[in-house]
CSV table of C-alpha atoms in Angstrom, one decimal:
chain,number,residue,atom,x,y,z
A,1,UNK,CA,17.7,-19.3,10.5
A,2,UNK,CA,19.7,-19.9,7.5
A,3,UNK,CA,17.9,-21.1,4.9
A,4,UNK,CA,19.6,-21.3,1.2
A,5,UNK,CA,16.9,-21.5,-1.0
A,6,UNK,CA,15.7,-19.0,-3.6
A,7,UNK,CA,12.4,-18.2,-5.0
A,8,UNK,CA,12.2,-18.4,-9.2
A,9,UNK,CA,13.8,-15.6,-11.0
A,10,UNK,CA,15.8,-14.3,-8.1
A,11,UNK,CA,19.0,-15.2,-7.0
A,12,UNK,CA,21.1,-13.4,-4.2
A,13,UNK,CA,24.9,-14.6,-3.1
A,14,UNK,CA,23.8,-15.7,0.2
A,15,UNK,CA,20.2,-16.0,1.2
A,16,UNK,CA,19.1,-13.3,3.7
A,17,UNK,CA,17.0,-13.7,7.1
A,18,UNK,CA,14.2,-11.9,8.1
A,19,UNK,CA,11.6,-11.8,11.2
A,20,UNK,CA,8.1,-11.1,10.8
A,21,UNK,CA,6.7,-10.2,14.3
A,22,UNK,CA,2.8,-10.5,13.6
A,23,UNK,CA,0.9,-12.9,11.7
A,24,UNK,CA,-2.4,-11.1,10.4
A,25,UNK,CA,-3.0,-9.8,6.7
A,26,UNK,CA,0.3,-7.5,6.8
A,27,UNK,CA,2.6,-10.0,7.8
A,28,UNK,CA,1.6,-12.8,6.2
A,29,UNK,CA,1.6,-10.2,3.2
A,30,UNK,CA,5.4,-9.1,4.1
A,31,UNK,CA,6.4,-12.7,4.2
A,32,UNK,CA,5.3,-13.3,0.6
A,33,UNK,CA,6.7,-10.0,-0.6
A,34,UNK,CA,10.4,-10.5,0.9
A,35,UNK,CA,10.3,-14.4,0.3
A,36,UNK,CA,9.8,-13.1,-3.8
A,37,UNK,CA,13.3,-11.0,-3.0
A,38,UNK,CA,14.6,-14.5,-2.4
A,39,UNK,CA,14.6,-13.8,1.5
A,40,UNK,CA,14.1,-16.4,4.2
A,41,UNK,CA,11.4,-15.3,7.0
A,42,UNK,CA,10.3,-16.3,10.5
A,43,UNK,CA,7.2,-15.4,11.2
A,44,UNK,CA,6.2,-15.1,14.8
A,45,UNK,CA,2.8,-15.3,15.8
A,46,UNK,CA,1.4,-14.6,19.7
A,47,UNK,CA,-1.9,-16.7,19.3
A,48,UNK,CA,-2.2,-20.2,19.3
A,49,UNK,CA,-3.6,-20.4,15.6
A,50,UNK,CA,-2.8,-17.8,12.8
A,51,UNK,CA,-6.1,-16.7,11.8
A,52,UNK,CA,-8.7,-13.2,11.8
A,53,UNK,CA,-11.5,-11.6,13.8
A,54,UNK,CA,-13.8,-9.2,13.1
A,55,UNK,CA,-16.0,-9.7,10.2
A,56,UNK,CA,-16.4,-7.7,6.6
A,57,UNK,CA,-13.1,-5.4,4.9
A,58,UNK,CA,-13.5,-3.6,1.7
A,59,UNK,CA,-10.6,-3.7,-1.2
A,60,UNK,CA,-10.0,-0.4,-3.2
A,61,UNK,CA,-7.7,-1.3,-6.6
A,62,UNK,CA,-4.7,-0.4,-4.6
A,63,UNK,CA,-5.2,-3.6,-2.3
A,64,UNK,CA,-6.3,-5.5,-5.6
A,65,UNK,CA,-3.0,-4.0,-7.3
A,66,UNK,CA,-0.9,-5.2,-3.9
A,67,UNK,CA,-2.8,-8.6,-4.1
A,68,UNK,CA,-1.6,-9.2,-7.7
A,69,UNK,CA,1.9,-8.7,-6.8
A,70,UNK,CA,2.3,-11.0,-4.4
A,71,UNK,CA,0.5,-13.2,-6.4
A,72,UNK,CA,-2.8,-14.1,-4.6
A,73,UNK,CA,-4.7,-11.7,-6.4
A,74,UNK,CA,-6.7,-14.4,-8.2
A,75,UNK,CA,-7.7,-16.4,-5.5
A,76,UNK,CA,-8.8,-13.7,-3.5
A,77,UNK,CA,-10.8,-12.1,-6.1
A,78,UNK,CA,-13.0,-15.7,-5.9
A,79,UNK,CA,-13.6,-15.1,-2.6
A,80,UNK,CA,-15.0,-11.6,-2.9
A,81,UNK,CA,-18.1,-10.0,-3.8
A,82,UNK,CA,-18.1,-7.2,-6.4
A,83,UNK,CA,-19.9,-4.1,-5.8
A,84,UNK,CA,-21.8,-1.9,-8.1
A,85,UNK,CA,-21.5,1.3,-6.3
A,86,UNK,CA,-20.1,3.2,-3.0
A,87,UNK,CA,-23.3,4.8,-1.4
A,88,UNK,CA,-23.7,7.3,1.4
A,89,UNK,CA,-27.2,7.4,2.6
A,90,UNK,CA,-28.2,10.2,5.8
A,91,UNK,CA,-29.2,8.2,8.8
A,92,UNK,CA,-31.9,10.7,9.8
A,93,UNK,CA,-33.8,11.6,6.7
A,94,UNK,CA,-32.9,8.5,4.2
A,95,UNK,CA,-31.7,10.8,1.2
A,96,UNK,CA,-28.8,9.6,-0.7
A,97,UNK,CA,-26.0,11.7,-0.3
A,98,UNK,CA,-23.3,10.0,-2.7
A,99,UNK,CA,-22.8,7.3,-5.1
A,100,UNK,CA,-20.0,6.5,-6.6
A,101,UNK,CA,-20.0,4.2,-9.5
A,102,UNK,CA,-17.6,0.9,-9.0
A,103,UNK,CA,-18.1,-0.7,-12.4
A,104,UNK,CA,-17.0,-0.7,-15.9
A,105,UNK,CA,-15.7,2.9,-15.9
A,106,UNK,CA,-14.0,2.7,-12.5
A,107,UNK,CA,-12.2,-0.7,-13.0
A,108,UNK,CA,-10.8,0.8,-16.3
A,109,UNK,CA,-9.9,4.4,-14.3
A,110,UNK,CA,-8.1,2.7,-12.0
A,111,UNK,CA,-7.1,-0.7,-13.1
A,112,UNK,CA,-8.6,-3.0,-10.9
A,113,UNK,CA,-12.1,-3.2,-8.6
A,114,UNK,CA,-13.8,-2.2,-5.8
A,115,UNK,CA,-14.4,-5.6,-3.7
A,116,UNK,CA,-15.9,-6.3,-0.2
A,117,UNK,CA,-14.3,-9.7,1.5
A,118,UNK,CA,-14.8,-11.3,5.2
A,119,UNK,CA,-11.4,-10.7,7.0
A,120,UNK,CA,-10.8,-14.6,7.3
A,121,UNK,CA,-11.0,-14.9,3.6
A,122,UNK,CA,-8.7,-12.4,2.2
A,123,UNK,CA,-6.5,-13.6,5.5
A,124,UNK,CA,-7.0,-17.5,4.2
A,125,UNK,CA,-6.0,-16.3,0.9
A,126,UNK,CA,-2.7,-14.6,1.9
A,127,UNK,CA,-2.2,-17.4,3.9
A,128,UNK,CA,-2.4,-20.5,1.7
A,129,UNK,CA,0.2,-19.3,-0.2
A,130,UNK,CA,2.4,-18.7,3.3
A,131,UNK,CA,1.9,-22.4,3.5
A,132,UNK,CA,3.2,-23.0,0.2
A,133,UNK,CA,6.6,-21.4,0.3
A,134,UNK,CA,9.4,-23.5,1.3
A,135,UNK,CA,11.3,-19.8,2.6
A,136,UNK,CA,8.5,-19.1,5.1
A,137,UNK,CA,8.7,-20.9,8.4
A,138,UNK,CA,6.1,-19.5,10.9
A,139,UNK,CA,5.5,-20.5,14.5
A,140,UNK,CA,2.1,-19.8,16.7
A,141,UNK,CA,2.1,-18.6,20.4
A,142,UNK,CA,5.2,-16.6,20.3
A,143,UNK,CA,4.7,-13.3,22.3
A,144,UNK,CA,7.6,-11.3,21.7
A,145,UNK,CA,9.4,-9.6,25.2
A,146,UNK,CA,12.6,-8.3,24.3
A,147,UNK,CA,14.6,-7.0,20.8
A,148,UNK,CA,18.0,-6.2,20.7
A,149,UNK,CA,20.4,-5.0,17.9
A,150,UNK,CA,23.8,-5.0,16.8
A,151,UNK,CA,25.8,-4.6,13.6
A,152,UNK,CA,25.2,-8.3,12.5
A,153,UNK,CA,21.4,-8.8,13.3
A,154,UNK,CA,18.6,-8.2,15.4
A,155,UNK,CA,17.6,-11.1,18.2
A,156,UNK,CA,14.2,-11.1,19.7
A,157,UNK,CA,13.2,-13.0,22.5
A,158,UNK,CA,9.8,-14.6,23.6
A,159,UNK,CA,7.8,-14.4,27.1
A,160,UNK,CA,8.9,-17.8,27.7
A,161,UNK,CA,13.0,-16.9,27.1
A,162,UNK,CA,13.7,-18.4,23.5
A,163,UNK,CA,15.7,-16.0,21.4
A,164,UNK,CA,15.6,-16.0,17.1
A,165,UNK,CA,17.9,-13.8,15.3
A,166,UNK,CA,17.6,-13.1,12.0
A,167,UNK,CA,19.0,-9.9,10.1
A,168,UNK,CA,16.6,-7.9,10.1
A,169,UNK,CA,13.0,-7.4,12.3
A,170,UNK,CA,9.5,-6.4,10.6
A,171,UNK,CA,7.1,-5.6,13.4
A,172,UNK,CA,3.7,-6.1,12.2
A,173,UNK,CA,2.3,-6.6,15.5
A,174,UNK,CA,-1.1,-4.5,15.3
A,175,UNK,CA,-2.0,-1.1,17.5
A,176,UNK,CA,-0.2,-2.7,20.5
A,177,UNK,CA,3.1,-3.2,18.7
A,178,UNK,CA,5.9,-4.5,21.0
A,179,UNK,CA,8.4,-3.9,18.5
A,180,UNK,CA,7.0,-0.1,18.4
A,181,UNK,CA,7.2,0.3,22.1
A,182,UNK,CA,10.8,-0.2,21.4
A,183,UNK,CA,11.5,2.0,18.5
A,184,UNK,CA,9.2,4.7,18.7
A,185,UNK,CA,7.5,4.5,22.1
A,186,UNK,CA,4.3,6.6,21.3
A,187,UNK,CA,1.3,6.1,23.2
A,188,UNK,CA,-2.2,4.9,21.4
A,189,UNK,CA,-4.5,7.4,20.9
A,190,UNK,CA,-8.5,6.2,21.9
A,191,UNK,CA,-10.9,7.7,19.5
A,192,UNK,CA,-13.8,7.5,22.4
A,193,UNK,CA,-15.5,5.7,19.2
A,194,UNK,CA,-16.9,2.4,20.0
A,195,UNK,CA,-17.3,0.4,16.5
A,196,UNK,CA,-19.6,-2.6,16.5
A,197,UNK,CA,-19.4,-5.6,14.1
A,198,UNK,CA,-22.0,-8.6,13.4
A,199,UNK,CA,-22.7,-10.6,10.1
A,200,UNK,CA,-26.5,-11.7,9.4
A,201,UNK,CA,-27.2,-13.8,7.2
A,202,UNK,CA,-29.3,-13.2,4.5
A,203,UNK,CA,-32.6,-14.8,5.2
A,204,UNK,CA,-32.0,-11.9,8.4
A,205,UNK,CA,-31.5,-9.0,6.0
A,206,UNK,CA,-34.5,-6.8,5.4
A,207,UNK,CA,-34.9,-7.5,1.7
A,208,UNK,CA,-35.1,-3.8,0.3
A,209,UNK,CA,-31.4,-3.8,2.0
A,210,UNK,CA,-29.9,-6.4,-0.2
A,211,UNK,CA,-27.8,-4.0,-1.8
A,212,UNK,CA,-25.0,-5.0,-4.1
A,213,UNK,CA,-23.0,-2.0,-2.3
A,214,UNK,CA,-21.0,-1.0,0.6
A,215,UNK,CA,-24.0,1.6,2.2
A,216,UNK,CA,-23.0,3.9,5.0
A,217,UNK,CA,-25.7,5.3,6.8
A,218,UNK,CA,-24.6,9.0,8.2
A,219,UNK,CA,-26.2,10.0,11.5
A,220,UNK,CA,-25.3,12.6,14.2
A,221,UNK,CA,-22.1,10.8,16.3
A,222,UNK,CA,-22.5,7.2,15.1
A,223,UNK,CA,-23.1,5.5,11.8
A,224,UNK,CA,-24.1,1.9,10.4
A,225,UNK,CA,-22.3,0.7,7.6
A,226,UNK,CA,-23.5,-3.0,5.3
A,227,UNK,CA,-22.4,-5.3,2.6
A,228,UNK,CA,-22.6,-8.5,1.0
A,229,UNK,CA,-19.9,-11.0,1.9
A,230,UNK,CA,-19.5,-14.3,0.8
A,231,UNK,CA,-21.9,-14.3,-2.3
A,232,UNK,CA,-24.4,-12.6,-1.0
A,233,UNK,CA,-25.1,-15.5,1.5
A,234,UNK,CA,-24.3,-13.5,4.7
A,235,UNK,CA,-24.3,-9.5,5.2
A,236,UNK,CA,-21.7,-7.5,7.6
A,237,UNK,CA,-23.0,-5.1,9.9
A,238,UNK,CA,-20.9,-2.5,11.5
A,239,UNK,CA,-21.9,0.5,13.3
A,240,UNK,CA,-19.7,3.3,15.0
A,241,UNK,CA,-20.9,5.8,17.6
A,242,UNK,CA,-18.7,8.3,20.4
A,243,UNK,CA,-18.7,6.9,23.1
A,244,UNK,CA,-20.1,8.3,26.6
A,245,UNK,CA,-17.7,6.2,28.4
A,246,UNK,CA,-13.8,6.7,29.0
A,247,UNK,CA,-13.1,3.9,26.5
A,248,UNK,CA,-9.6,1.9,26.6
A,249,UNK,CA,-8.2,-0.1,23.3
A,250,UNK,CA,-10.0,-3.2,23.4
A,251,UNK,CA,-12.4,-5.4,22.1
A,252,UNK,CA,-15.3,-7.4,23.8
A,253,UNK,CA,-18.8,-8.9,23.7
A,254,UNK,CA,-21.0,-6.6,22.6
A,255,UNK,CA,-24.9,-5.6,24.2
A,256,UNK,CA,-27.3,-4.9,21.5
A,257,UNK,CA,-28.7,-2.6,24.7
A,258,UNK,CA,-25.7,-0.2,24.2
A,259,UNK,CA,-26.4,-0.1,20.8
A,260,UNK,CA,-30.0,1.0,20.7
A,261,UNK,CA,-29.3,3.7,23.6
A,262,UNK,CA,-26.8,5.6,20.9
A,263,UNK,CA,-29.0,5.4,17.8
A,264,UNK,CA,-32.0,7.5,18.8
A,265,UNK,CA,-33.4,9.8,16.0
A,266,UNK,CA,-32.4,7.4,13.3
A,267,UNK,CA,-35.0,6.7,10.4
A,268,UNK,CA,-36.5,3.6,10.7
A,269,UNK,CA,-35.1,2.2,7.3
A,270,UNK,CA,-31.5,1.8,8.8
A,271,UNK,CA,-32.3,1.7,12.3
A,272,UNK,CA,-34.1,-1.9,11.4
A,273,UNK,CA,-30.7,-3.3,10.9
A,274,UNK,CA,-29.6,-3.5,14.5
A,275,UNK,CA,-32.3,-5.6,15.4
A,276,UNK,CA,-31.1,-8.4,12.8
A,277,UNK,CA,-28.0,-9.2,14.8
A,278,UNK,CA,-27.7,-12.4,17.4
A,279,UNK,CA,-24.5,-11.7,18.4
A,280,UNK,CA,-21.6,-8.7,18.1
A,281,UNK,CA,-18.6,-8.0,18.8
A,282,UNK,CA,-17.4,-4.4,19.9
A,283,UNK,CA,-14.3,-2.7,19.5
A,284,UNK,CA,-13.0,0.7,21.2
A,285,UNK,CA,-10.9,1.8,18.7
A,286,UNK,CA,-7.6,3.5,18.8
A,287,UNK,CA,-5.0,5.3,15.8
A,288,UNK,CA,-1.8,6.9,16.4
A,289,UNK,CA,-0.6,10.2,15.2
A,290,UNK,CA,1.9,9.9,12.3
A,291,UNK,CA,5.4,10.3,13.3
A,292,UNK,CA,8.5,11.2,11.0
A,293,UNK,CA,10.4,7.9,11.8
A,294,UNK,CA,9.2,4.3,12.3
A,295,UNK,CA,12.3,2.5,11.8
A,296,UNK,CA,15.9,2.2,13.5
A,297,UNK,CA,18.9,0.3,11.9
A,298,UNK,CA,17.5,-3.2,10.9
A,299,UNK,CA,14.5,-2.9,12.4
A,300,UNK,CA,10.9,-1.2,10.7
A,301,UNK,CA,7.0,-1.1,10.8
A,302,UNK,CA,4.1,-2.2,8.8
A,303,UNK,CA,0.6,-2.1,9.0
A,304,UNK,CA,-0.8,-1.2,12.1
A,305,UNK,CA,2.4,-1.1,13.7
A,306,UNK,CA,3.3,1.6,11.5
A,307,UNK,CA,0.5,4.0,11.0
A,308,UNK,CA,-2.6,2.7,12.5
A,309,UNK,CA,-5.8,4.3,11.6
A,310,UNK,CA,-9.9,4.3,12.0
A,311,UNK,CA,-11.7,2.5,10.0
A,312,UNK,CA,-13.4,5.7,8.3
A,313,UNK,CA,-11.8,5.4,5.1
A,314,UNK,CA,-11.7,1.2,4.7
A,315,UNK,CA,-7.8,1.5,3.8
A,316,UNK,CA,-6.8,-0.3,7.0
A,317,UNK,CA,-5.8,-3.7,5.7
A,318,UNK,CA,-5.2,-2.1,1.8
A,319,UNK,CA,-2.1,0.1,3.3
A,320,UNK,CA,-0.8,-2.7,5.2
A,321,UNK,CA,-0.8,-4.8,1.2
A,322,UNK,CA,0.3,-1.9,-0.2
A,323,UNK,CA,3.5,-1.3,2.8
A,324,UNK,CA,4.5,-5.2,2.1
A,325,UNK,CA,4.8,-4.6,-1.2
A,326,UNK,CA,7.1,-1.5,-0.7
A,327,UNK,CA,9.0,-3.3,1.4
A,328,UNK,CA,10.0,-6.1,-1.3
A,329,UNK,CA,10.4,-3.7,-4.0
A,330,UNK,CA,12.4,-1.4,-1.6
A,331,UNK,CA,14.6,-4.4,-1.4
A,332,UNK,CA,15.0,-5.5,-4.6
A,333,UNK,CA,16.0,-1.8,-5.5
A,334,UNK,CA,18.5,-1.5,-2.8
A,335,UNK,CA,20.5,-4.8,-3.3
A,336,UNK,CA,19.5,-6.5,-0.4
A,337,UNK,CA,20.9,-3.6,1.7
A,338,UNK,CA,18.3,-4.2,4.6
A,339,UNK,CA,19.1,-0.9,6.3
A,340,UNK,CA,18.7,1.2,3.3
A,341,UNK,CA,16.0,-0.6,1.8
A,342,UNK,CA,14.4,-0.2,5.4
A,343,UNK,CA,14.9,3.7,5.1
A,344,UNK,CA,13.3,3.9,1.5
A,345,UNK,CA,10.5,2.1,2.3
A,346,UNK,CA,10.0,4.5,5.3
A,347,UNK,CA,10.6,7.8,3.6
A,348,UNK,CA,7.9,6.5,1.0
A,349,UNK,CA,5.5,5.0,2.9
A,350,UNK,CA,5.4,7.3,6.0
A,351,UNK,CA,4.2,10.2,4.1
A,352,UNK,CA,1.5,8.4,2.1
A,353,UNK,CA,0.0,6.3,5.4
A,354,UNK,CA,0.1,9.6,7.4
A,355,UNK,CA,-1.9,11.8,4.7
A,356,UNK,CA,-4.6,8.5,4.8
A,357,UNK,CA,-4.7,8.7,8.5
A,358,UNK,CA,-5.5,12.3,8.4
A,359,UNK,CA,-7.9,12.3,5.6
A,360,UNK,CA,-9.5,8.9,8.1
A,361,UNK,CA,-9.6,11.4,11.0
A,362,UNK,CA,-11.6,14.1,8.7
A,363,UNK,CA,-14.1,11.7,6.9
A,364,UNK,CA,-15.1,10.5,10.8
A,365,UNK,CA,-15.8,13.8,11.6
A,366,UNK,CA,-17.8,14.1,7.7
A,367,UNK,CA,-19.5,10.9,8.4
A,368,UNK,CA,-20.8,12.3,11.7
A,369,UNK,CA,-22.1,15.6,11.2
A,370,UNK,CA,-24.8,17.1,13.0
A,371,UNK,CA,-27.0,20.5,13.2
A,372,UNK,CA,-25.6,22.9,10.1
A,373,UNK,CA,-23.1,20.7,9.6
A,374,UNK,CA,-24.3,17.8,9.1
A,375,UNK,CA,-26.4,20.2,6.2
A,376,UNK,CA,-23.3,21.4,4.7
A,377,UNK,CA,-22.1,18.2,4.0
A,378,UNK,CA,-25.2,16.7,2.3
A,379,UNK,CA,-24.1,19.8,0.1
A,380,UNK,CA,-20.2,19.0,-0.5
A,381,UNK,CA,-20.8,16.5,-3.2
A,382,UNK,CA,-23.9,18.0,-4.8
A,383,UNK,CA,-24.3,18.4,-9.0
A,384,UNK,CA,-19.9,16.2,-8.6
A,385,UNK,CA,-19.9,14.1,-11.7
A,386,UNK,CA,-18.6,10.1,-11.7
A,387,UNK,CA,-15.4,11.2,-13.1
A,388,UNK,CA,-14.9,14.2,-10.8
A,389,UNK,CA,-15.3,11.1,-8.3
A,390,UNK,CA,-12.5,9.8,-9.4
A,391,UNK,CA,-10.0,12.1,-9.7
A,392,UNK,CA,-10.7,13.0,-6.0
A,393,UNK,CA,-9.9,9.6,-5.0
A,394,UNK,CA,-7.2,9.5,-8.0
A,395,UNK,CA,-4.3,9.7,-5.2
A,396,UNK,CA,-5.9,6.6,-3.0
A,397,UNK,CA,-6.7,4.0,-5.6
A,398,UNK,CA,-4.3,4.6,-8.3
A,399,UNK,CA,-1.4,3.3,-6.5
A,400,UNK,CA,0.5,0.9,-8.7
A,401,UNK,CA,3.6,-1.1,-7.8
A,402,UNK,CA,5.5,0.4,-10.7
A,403,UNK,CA,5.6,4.0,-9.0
A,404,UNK,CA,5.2,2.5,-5.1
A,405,UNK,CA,8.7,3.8,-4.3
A,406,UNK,CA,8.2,7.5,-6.1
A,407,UNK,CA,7.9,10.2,-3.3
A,408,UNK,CA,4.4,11.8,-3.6
């Protein structure tokens, strides 16, 4: 691929190549952010159309802040819903447990909002301006086999024998990475925890449920978590339970069947929700632990590739925005040097992704409580003021581009 081109305001001597292996929200996000370096990119997609699954995400102001600097911060704010507050409700009793404020005050605290989106539309949004850049070339049904390396290039090669070589490789191939498998070689770790996901729409949503808020329901080993998505017009559903099966990486049909047999005990206000549902979706779900190195010569990870992580915290698709970003500005900073700006990017990023896959790990276990201390935690954030709310969660969504490549 040699493309000559350069995007406004950037000029490099000779226009470098990158492959993208992975076409969801953190590739299409690293195309934008190395295409903005003035860097060509391939981006290599293994299903027939580049598009998203699954159903509802949230956006903290670090995705927002991510979203801005790759320029599709505006469009994707049209497509999202607002919310007023972050609740935590427990599943057995109905008692709030936290609230967080998301308006006025926490939009100037951290410089941006607190959004919910369906997956296809922050994807869409990402996407469009993919479309739009004459440096981005990307091609569907590609399944990557094979990557080598030498001190020119990296070459992959497909499952049906074509070969693209390009500088340098970006594997942002999800929990199933084939470019991992060949860096790092870590196994997946299954959670046992089965997460289900549905959207209703509203007519379907009990009405005293129409909450202008992510709500997560607490209950002993599972969960249920709802929000507004496109205007209010349609609600996602999710709900997370452990799993009495030995559960493999996956997803399938769901049985609403399954779903009742885990949520015994539940109060009826949230336990009406999972009879709204015609349809769902279920995912076993799988993280990895956090390793020290994710990258070899001109070859690194973002995204799931790189850290991936429960869906406890909602940071999943804001890290990989936040990673893309890195990447570019790691770039710009270390000339175009593709190794070194590869090994910046890492010794940045892998500390900051593993501290959010811990902290995931821990609010699962908070989130699913049960006996004593289930009752210790409806006491951790008892009499904790809005701003002592925020400088807890100072370190997640107060990331800014300006500081992205400052250790922690």
């Amino acid at each position: 691929m040699n493309a000559s081109s350069t995007t406004t305001g950037t000029t490099t001597p000779a226009t470098r190549s990158i492959i993208v292996v992975g076409g969801g929200i953190g590739g299409l996000a690293a195309a934008l952010a190395l295409t903005r370096q003035g860097i060509a990119v391939q981006l290599l997609e293994q299903a027939a159309h580049i598009g998203e699954i699954g159903a509802g995400i949230q956006l903290g102001p670090n995705a927002f802040a991510a979203l801005d600097a790759l320029g599709v911060g505006k469009t994707a704010r049209t497509r999202a819903v607002f919310t007023d507050h972050i609740i935590m409700m427990d599943a057995v009793d109905a008692q709030e447990v936290v609230r967080i404020d998301t308006g006025e005050a926490f939009r100037a605290r951290f410089g941006g909002p607190y959004a919910v989106i369906h997956r296809a539309d922050i994807h869409l949004s990402i996407l469009e301006a993919v479309q739009q850049n004459p440096l981005i070339r990307f091609r569907t049904s590609t399944q990557i086999a094979a990557m080598s390396q030498d001190g020119q290039g990296v070459e992959v090669v497909d499952t049906k024998g074509e070969r693209y070589r390009a500088d340098a490789v970006v594997g942002a191939d999800g929990v199933k990475s084939v470019i991992r498998e060949r860096i790092v070689g870590d196994p997946a770790r299954v959670t046992g925890h089965v997460v289900y996901r549905a959207v209703v729409e509203r007519e379907n949503m009990p009405e005293e449920l129409r909450i202008n808020a992510p709500v997560l329901w607490a209950g002993p080993r599972c969960h249920l978590v709802h929000y507004p998505l496109r205007g209010g017009q349609q609600y996602n559903l999710v709900v997370t339970f452990h799993s009495r099966e030995e559960e493999q990486w996956g997803v399938r049909e769901g049985s609403k069947a399954e779903v009742l047999s885990y949520f015994d005990g539940i109060h009826p206000r949230p336990h009406q929700m999972l009879d709204r549902p015609t349809s769902w979706k279920r995912w076993a779900t799988a993280d990895r632990d956090p390793v020290e190195h994710w990258g070899q010569g001109r070859v690194t990870l973002l995204g799931d590739a790189a850290h991936p992580m429960t869906q406890y915290m909602a940071q999943g698709a804001c890290m990989a925005l936040e990673d893309a970003v890195t990447l570019g500005e790691a770039v710009r900073q270390c000339g175009h040097d593709l190794e070194a700006a590869f090994r910046l990017y890492e010794s940045v990023r892998i500390p900051r992704s593993a501290r959010v896959v811990w902290s995931t790990r821990e609010m699962g276990r908070l989130y699913h409580a049960r006996g004593v201390e289930r009752t210790v935690r409806n006491m951790l954030w008892t009499g904790r003021s809005q701003s002592q709310f925020y400088d807890a969660l100072q370190w997640l969504y107060g990331w800014k581009v300006e500081r992205c490549l400052a250790p922690m």
